[in-house]
């Protein structure tokens, strides 16, 4: 990557080992259940997160929607955070396509929902109300700074859900980043939820795909939801082969991305005109703000950084930005990005 692309970890390219595995993948028709490479990936994924079964889907968005549709029927209610990716960035899919009513609670800055607010959101059985059915958590929590949510919180939500007969789905798009940051086996996180989705195509570098994992009956319903959503793929073993490499080779090294994010955060915290708390950076995401005192439009910083320094960062509204580290971002690339930001801010007179 000549460009230093920090807009997201979704921009990461497949590794040479993935391209080789893709070229040599054994394939079959996965809608018929005939693709040996997809079947192997699904078995591996389910075992890794401690669930009975898994289904390979094209995206994290489809994984979350298929999960909601497999857990909930029309008129059921899904409790989730107002900063959940599912609520903010998935085009309202649960309502549009699932007939599911989102019950939105405020996310706290650490990405959690207050337990008493979840409790209060659970509806009594009454013809006037939607039926409370599921809780959705996100770990790591993207919009809340890429925070890794502790296993003790996951356990507390499990207990609450059990008291009310609710199921819990985890949007674990980056659940392996969470496990690395919390220094625990991923099953310590996933054992508290009924179902979990995770992405191969973010920090794990595969080109396409996510896994939805859970009990066998749930996964059967999710396969049907995948079909309804147009996500039944044919010789998907080509993609699954890269996913297997992702699970075998790319998880432990996520610690390097976290170290690079911390390095970036420290450098930005030392930069005049930038506001951020480096202690808030727990995984591969660095959110930072341009101080009001800097006479520079946020769009200008993004545009000049790209044009003059070949560095891309994401604008998150107002004066907020996001930079995400991944496999293709080296410590040297972090230095280049920092130098670029500092040069532009100095010139702007901060
Ligand atoms: N997140 C993307 C954008 O959509 C914001 C990103 O660049 O971070 N869950 C979480 C927590 C996510 O961050 C994302 C993607 C998804 C689900 C959806 O995954 P895809 O893009 O595969 O549908």
Short mmCIF file of C-alpha atoms and ligand atoms in Angstrom, two decimals:
data_model
loop_
_atom_site.label_atom_id
_atom_site.label_comp_id
_atom_site.label_asym_id
_atom_site.label_seq_id
_atom_site.Cartn_x
_atom_site.Cartn_y
_atom_site.Cartn_z
CA UNK A 1 0.00 0.00 0.00
CA UNK A 2 1.69 3.24 -1.11
CA UNK A 3 -1.13 5.27 0.29
CA UNK A 4 -1.28 5.25 4.07
CA UNK A 5 -4.97 4.49 4.39
CA UNK A 6 -6.20 4.96 7.95
CA UNK A 7 -9.88 5.48 7.08
CA UNK A 8 -10.79 2.00 8.31
CA UNK A 9 -9.46 -1.52 8.74
CA UNK A 10 -11.99 -2.50 6.04
CA UNK A 11 -9.57 -1.05 3.46
CA UNK A 12 -6.94 -3.69 4.29
CA UNK A 13 -5.92 -5.88 1.35
CA UNK A 14 -5.63 -9.67 1.47
CA UNK A 15 -2.15 -10.94 2.30
CA UNK A 16 -0.01 -12.90 -0.23
CA UNK A 17 -0.82 -16.12 1.71
CA UNK A 18 -4.53 -15.40 1.27
CA UNK A 19 -4.20 -14.81 -2.47
CA UNK A 20 -2.37 -18.11 -2.80
CA UNK A 21 -4.98 -19.97 -0.75
CA UNK A 22 -7.73 -18.40 -2.86
CA UNK A 23 -6.09 -19.50 -6.10
CA UNK A 24 -5.87 -23.09 -4.87
CA UNK A 25 -9.19 -23.34 -3.03
CA UNK A 26 -11.36 -26.42 -3.46
CA UNK A 27 -14.89 -25.24 -4.22
CA UNK A 28 -18.46 -26.45 -4.65
CA UNK A 29 -21.93 -24.91 -4.65
CA UNK A 30 -22.35 -23.53 -1.14
CA UNK A 31 -26.12 -23.01 -1.48
CA UNK A 32 -26.24 -26.81 -1.82
CA UNK A 33 -23.86 -27.13 1.15
CA UNK A 34 -21.26 -28.57 -1.23
CA UNK A 35 -18.35 -26.21 -0.81
CA UNK A 36 -15.73 -28.00 1.31
CA UNK A 37 -13.75 -24.83 2.01
CA UNK A 38 -16.81 -22.92 3.23
CA UNK A 39 -17.82 -25.90 5.36
CA UNK A 40 -14.36 -25.99 6.88
CA UNK A 41 -14.37 -22.27 7.61
CA UNK A 42 -17.80 -22.51 9.25
CA UNK A 43 -16.68 -25.41 11.45
CA UNK A 44 -13.50 -23.58 12.44
CA UNK A 45 -15.39 -20.37 13.23
CA UNK A 46 -18.01 -22.09 15.38
CA UNK A 47 -15.34 -23.98 17.33
CA UNK A 48 -13.24 -20.87 17.89
CA UNK A 49 -16.08 -18.91 19.48
CA UNK A 50 -17.50 -21.95 21.30
CA UNK A 51 -20.79 -22.23 19.39
CA UNK A 52 -22.53 -25.20 17.76
CA UNK A 53 -22.67 -23.93 14.20
CA UNK A 54 -21.82 -21.03 11.90
CA UNK A 55 -22.87 -19.58 8.56
CA UNK A 56 -20.63 -17.64 6.17
CA UNK A 57 -22.20 -14.39 4.94
CA UNK A 58 -20.96 -11.63 2.64
CA UNK A 59 -20.80 -8.83 5.21
CA UNK A 60 -21.03 -7.79 8.84
CA UNK A 61 -24.23 -5.95 8.01
CA UNK A 62 -25.84 -9.12 6.69
CA UNK A 63 -24.57 -11.12 9.67
CA UNK A 64 -26.27 -8.74 12.12
CA UNK A 65 -29.48 -8.61 10.11
CA UNK A 66 -29.66 -12.38 9.63
CA UNK A 67 -29.07 -12.76 13.38
CA UNK A 68 -31.87 -10.33 14.22
CA UNK A 69 -34.21 -12.10 11.77
CA UNK A 70 -33.32 -15.53 13.14
CA UNK A 71 -33.87 -14.41 16.74
CA UNK A 72 -36.91 -12.15 16.25
CA UNK A 73 -40.18 -12.27 14.37
CA UNK A 74 -42.23 -9.34 13.09
CA UNK A 75 -43.35 -7.22 16.02
CA UNK A 76 -40.56 -8.39 18.28
CA UNK A 77 -38.28 -5.83 19.82
CA UNK A 78 -34.50 -5.60 19.77
CA UNK A 79 -32.81 -3.55 22.52
CA UNK A 80 -29.61 -1.88 21.31
CA UNK A 81 -27.46 1.22 21.76
CA UNK A 82 -27.91 4.49 19.92
CA UNK A 83 -24.24 4.23 18.89
CA UNK A 84 -24.46 0.59 17.78
CA UNK A 85 -23.29 0.03 14.22
CA UNK A 86 -26.52 -1.87 13.67
CA UNK A 87 -28.53 1.20 14.60
CA UNK A 88 -26.34 3.88 12.99
CA UNK A 89 -24.92 2.35 9.83
CA UNK A 90 -26.99 -0.58 8.63
CA UNK A 91 -29.69 1.36 6.79
CA UNK A 92 -32.32 0.45 9.35
CA UNK A 93 -32.30 -3.13 8.06
CA UNK A 94 -33.87 -4.71 11.13
CA UNK A 95 -36.98 -2.55 10.69
CA UNK A 96 -36.93 -2.28 6.88
CA UNK A 97 -36.52 -5.98 6.15
CA UNK A 98 -37.06 -7.76 9.47
CA UNK A 99 -40.21 -6.02 10.75
CA UNK A 100 -38.32 -5.79 14.05
CA UNK A 101 -38.80 -2.82 16.36
CA UNK A 102 -35.51 -1.28 17.56
CA UNK A 103 -35.63 -0.11 21.19
CA UNK A 104 -32.75 2.29 21.43
CA UNK A 105 -30.90 3.14 24.65
CA UNK A 106 -28.02 5.62 25.04
CA UNK A 107 -24.59 4.05 24.84
CA UNK A 108 -22.27 5.16 27.62
CA UNK A 109 -18.81 6.42 26.53
CA UNK A 110 -17.31 2.96 27.18
CA UNK A 111 -19.74 1.35 24.72
CA UNK A 112 -21.94 -0.32 27.35
CA UNK A 113 -25.65 0.17 28.04
CA UNK A 114 -26.66 0.91 31.65
CA UNK A 115 -28.05 -2.33 33.12
CA UNK A 116 -30.92 -0.55 34.86
CA UNK A 117 -31.89 1.06 31.55
CA UNK A 118 -31.93 -2.32 29.81
CA UNK A 119 -34.02 -3.67 32.66
CA UNK A 120 -36.47 -0.75 32.36
CA UNK A 121 -36.68 -1.24 28.58
CA UNK A 122 -38.02 -4.79 28.90
CA UNK A 123 -41.75 -4.66 28.20
CA UNK A 124 -44.47 -6.38 30.17
CA UNK A 125 -46.71 -8.76 28.23
CA UNK A 126 -49.44 -6.46 26.95
CA UNK A 127 -51.23 -6.22 23.59
CA UNK A 128 -50.16 -2.59 23.26
CA UNK A 129 -46.46 -3.35 23.24
CA UNK A 130 -43.97 -5.00 20.93
CA UNK A 131 -42.56 -8.20 22.45
CA UNK A 132 -39.12 -7.76 24.03
CA UNK A 133 -36.99 -10.47 22.49
CA UNK A 134 -33.30 -9.70 22.12
CA UNK A 135 -30.42 -7.49 23.27
CA UNK A 136 -27.63 -6.52 20.88
CA UNK A 137 -24.17 -5.63 22.21
CA UNK A 138 -21.08 -4.57 20.23
CA UNK A 139 -17.51 -5.50 21.20
CA UNK A 140 -15.17 -3.82 20.36
CA UNK A 141 -17.45 -0.81 20.19
CA UNK A 142 -16.63 1.10 17.04
CA UNK A 143 -18.21 4.51 17.56
CA UNK A 144 -17.36 4.50 21.29
CA UNK A 145 -13.66 4.68 20.45
CA UNK A 146 -13.02 1.02 19.59
CA UNK A 147 -13.39 0.17 23.28
CA UNK A 148 -13.04 -3.46 24.43
CA UNK A 149 -15.96 -4.20 26.73
CA UNK A 150 -14.97 -6.27 29.78
CA UNK A 151 -16.20 -9.83 30.20
CA UNK A 152 -17.72 -8.93 33.59
CA UNK A 153 -20.15 -6.61 31.79
CA UNK A 154 -20.97 -9.30 29.22
CA UNK A 155 -21.73 -11.67 32.12
CA UNK A 156 -23.99 -9.11 33.80
CA UNK A 157 -26.03 -8.64 30.62
CA UNK A 158 -26.29 -12.43 30.28
CA UNK A 159 -27.79 -12.66 33.78
CA UNK A 160 -30.22 -9.86 33.07
CA UNK A 161 -31.27 -11.47 29.77
CA UNK A 162 -31.81 -14.82 31.48
CA UNK A 163 -34.02 -13.20 34.13
CA UNK A 164 -36.28 -11.88 31.38
CA UNK A 165 -36.07 -14.74 28.86
CA UNK A 166 -34.21 -12.61 26.28
CA UNK A 167 -31.52 -13.69 23.83
CA UNK A 168 -28.26 -11.77 23.39
CA UNK A 169 -26.55 -11.17 20.05
CA UNK A 170 -23.03 -9.77 19.90
CA UNK A 171 -21.93 -7.67 16.94
CA UNK A 172 -18.38 -8.88 17.28
CA UNK A 173 -17.18 -7.44 13.98
CA UNK A 174 -13.86 -6.93 15.84
CA UNK A 175 -14.31 -9.41 18.68
CA UNK A 176 -10.77 -10.76 18.19
CA UNK A 177 -9.43 -7.23 18.73
CA UNK A 178 -11.43 -7.24 21.97
CA UNK A 179 -9.97 -10.58 23.06
CA UNK A 180 -6.42 -9.42 22.30
CA UNK A 181 -6.96 -6.13 24.16
CA UNK A 182 -8.56 -7.86 27.17
CA UNK A 183 -5.88 -10.55 27.03
CA UNK A 184 -8.42 -13.36 27.30
CA UNK A 185 -9.59 -16.23 25.11
CA UNK A 186 -12.33 -15.03 22.76
CA UNK A 187 -14.68 -17.60 24.31
CA UNK A 188 -14.52 -15.63 27.59
CA UNK A 189 -16.41 -12.94 25.69
CA UNK A 190 -18.63 -15.10 23.47
CA UNK A 191 -19.76 -17.55 26.15
CA UNK A 192 -22.08 -14.87 27.52
CA UNK A 193 -24.03 -14.44 24.28
CA UNK A 194 -26.38 -16.69 22.30
CA UNK A 195 -25.00 -15.60 18.95
CA UNK A 196 -21.99 -13.69 17.69
CA UNK A 197 -21.04 -12.27 14.32
CA UNK A 198 -17.48 -11.41 13.40
CA UNK A 199 -15.79 -10.05 10.32
CA UNK A 200 -12.92 -11.52 8.32
CA UNK A 201 -12.54 -8.44 6.17
CA UNK A 202 -11.51 -5.86 8.77
CA UNK A 203 -8.35 -6.23 10.86
CA UNK A 204 -8.06 -9.87 9.78
CA UNK A 205 -7.43 -8.68 6.18
CA UNK A 206 -9.57 -11.14 4.19
CA UNK A 207 -11.18 -9.54 1.14
CA UNK A 208 -14.82 -10.39 1.93
CA UNK A 209 -16.98 -12.07 4.51
CA UNK A 210 -18.29 -12.50 8.02
CA UNK A 211 -19.36 -15.43 10.15
CA UNK A 212 -22.51 -15.69 12.22
CA UNK A 213 -22.21 -18.31 14.97
CA UNK A 214 -24.70 -19.74 17.43
CA UNK A 215 -26.88 -22.75 18.27
CA UNK A 216 -27.61 -25.16 15.38
CA UNK A 217 -31.35 -24.33 15.17
CA UNK A 218 -30.61 -20.61 15.14
CA UNK A 219 -28.05 -21.06 12.35
CA UNK A 220 -30.61 -23.01 10.28
CA UNK A 221 -32.98 -20.03 10.53
CA UNK A 222 -30.11 -17.63 9.78
CA UNK A 223 -29.30 -19.59 6.57
CA UNK A 224 -32.86 -19.05 5.45
CA UNK A 225 -32.57 -15.33 6.31
CA UNK A 226 -29.31 -15.19 4.33
CA UNK A 227 -31.14 -16.65 1.32
CA UNK A 228 -34.01 -14.15 1.65
CA UNK A 229 -31.45 -11.36 1.76
CA UNK A 230 -29.75 -12.60 -1.42
CA UNK A 231 -26.63 -13.70 0.40
CA UNK A 232 -26.55 -17.35 -0.70
CA UNK A 233 -23.23 -17.62 -2.54
CA UNK A 234 -22.08 -20.35 -4.92
CA UNK A 235 -18.34 -21.17 -5.22
CA UNK A 236 -17.69 -19.11 -2.11
CA UNK A 237 -14.76 -21.35 -1.17
CA UNK A 238 -12.56 -18.86 -3.03
CA UNK A 239 -13.47 -16.33 -0.34
CA UNK A 240 -13.58 -18.80 2.52
CA UNK A 241 -10.00 -19.88 1.75
CA UNK A 242 -8.81 -16.37 2.57
CA UNK A 243 -10.97 -16.47 5.69
CA UNK A 244 -9.26 -19.64 6.90
CA UNK A 245 -5.86 -17.96 6.52
CA UNK A 246 -7.29 -14.97 8.41
CA UNK A 247 -8.29 -17.14 11.36
CA UNK A 248 -5.05 -19.12 11.34
CA UNK A 249 -2.54 -16.30 10.86
CA UNK A 250 -4.01 -12.90 11.55
CA UNK A 251 -5.46 -12.91 15.07
CA UNK A 252 -2.42 -12.87 17.35
CA UNK A 253 -0.77 -10.11 15.35
CA UNK A 254 -3.68 -7.72 16.06
CA UNK A 255 -1.60 -6.66 19.09
CA UNK A 256 0.75 -4.91 16.60
CA UNK A 257 -2.16 -2.84 15.27
CA UNK A 258 -3.08 -1.88 18.84
CA UNK A 259 0.53 -0.85 19.56
CA UNK A 260 0.57 1.27 16.37
CA UNK A 261 -2.72 2.89 17.38
CA UNK A 262 -1.25 3.76 20.79
CA UNK A 263 1.83 5.21 19.09
CA UNK A 264 -0.38 7.33 16.84
CA UNK A 265 -2.48 8.43 19.82
CA UNK A 266 0.58 9.49 21.83
CA UNK A 267 1.92 11.48 18.88
CA UNK A 268 -1.42 13.18 18.30
CA UNK A 269 -1.81 13.99 22.00
CA UNK A 270 1.55 15.81 21.80
CA UNK A 271 0.44 17.78 18.74
CA UNK A 272 -0.72 21.35 19.34
CA UNK A 273 -4.27 21.79 18.08
CA UNK A 274 -5.30 18.15 18.52
CA UNK A 275 -7.49 16.97 21.39
CA UNK A 276 -7.51 13.36 22.48
CA UNK A 277 -6.95 11.22 25.53
CA UNK A 278 -4.40 8.54 24.58
CA UNK A 279 -5.59 6.38 27.50
CA UNK A 280 -8.94 6.01 25.70
CA UNK A 281 -7.26 4.09 22.86
CA UNK A 282 -7.66 0.40 23.70
CA UNK A 283 -7.59 -1.30 20.29
CA UNK A 284 -6.93 -0.22 16.68
CA UNK A 285 -9.09 2.93 16.56
CA UNK A 286 -7.94 6.45 17.25
CA UNK A 287 -10.63 9.12 17.43
CA UNK A 288 -9.32 12.68 17.73
CA UNK A 289 -10.61 16.22 17.52
CA UNK A 290 -9.31 19.36 15.92
CA UNK A 291 -9.32 22.07 18.57
CA UNK A 292 -11.69 25.00 17.91
CA UNK A 293 -8.68 27.34 18.13
CA UNK A 294 -7.17 25.91 14.92
CA UNK A 295 -8.20 28.05 11.92
CA UNK A 296 -8.69 25.06 9.61
CA UNK A 297 -11.81 23.38 8.22
CA UNK A 298 -11.93 19.64 9.04
CA UNK A 299 -12.47 18.84 5.35
CA UNK A 300 -9.32 20.80 4.48
CA UNK A 301 -7.21 18.73 6.86
CA UNK A 302 -8.52 15.51 5.26
CA UNK A 303 -8.03 16.79 1.73
CA UNK A 304 -4.53 18.24 2.25
CA UNK A 305 -3.32 15.20 4.17
CA UNK A 306 -4.37 13.05 1.24
CA UNK A 307 -3.03 15.30 -1.53
CA UNK A 308 0.22 16.44 0.09
CA UNK A 309 1.18 13.44 2.24
CA UNK A 310 -0.69 10.48 0.70
CA UNK A 311 -2.37 9.82 4.06
CA UNK A 312 -6.10 9.16 4.34
CA UNK A 313 -8.11 9.61 7.53
CA UNK A 314 -11.88 9.55 8.08
CA UNK A 315 -14.05 12.53 9.03
CA UNK A 316 -16.67 11.66 11.66
CA UNK A 317 -18.71 14.84 11.65
CA UNK A 318 -17.86 18.23 13.12
CA UNK A 319 -14.19 18.42 14.11
CA UNK A 320 -13.93 14.70 14.91
CA UNK A 321 -11.73 12.28 12.92
CA UNK A 322 -11.01 8.58 13.00
CA UNK A 323 -7.75 6.80 12.14
CA UNK A 324 -7.71 2.99 12.19
CA UNK A 325 -4.58 0.86 12.15
CA UNK A 326 -4.33 -2.50 10.39
CA UNK A 327 -1.89 -4.99 8.88
CA UNK A 328 -0.73 -2.61 6.13
CA UNK A 329 0.04 0.23 8.54
CA UNK A 330 3.63 -0.01 9.80
CA UNK A 331 5.18 2.05 12.64
CA UNK A 332 6.93 4.07 9.90
CA UNK A 333 3.55 4.82 8.30
CA UNK A 334 2.33 6.10 11.67
CA UNK A 335 5.32 8.49 11.78
CA UNK A 336 4.53 9.72 8.26
CA UNK A 337 0.90 10.31 9.17
CA UNK A 338 1.89 12.20 12.32
CA UNK A 339 4.42 14.35 10.45
CA UNK A 340 1.79 15.18 7.82
CA UNK A 341 -0.81 16.22 10.39
CA UNK A 342 1.74 18.25 12.34
CA UNK A 343 3.01 20.04 9.21
CA UNK A 344 -0.51 21.06 8.14
CA UNK A 345 -1.49 22.22 11.62
CA UNK A 346 1.73 24.22 12.08
CA UNK A 347 1.16 25.93 8.74
CA UNK A 348 -2.40 26.72 9.77
CA UNK A 349 -0.90 28.53 12.75
CA UNK A 350 -1.94 26.37 15.66
N1 LIG B 1 -17.91 -0.63 10.01
C1 LIG B 1 -17.33 0.23 9.00
C2 LIG B 1 -18.30 1.35 8.59
O1 LIG B 1 -19.53 0.85 8.24
C3 LIG B 1 -18.48 2.39 9.65
C4 LIG B 1 -16.05 0.84 9.52
O2 LIG B 1 -15.33 1.43 8.69
O3 LIG B 1 -15.77 0.75 10.72
N2 LIG B 1 -20.33 -3.96 12.89
C5 LIG B 1 -19.38 -3.07 13.19
C6 LIG B 1 -19.02 -2.82 14.60
C7 LIG B 1 -18.70 -2.38 12.16
O4 LIG B 1 -17.77 -1.49 12.48
C8 LIG B 1 -19.05 -2.64 10.81
C9 LIG B 1 -18.39 -1.91 9.67
C10 LIG B 1 -20.06 -3.59 10.56
C11 LIG B 1 -20.69 -4.23 11.62
C12 LIG B 1 -20.55 -3.90 9.16
O5 LIG B 1 -19.64 -4.62 8.44
P1 LIG B 1 -19.72 -4.64 6.83
O6 LIG B 1 -19.09 -3.36 6.38
O7 LIG B 1 -18.95 -5.86 6.47
O8 LIG B 1 -21.15 -4.75 6.44
#
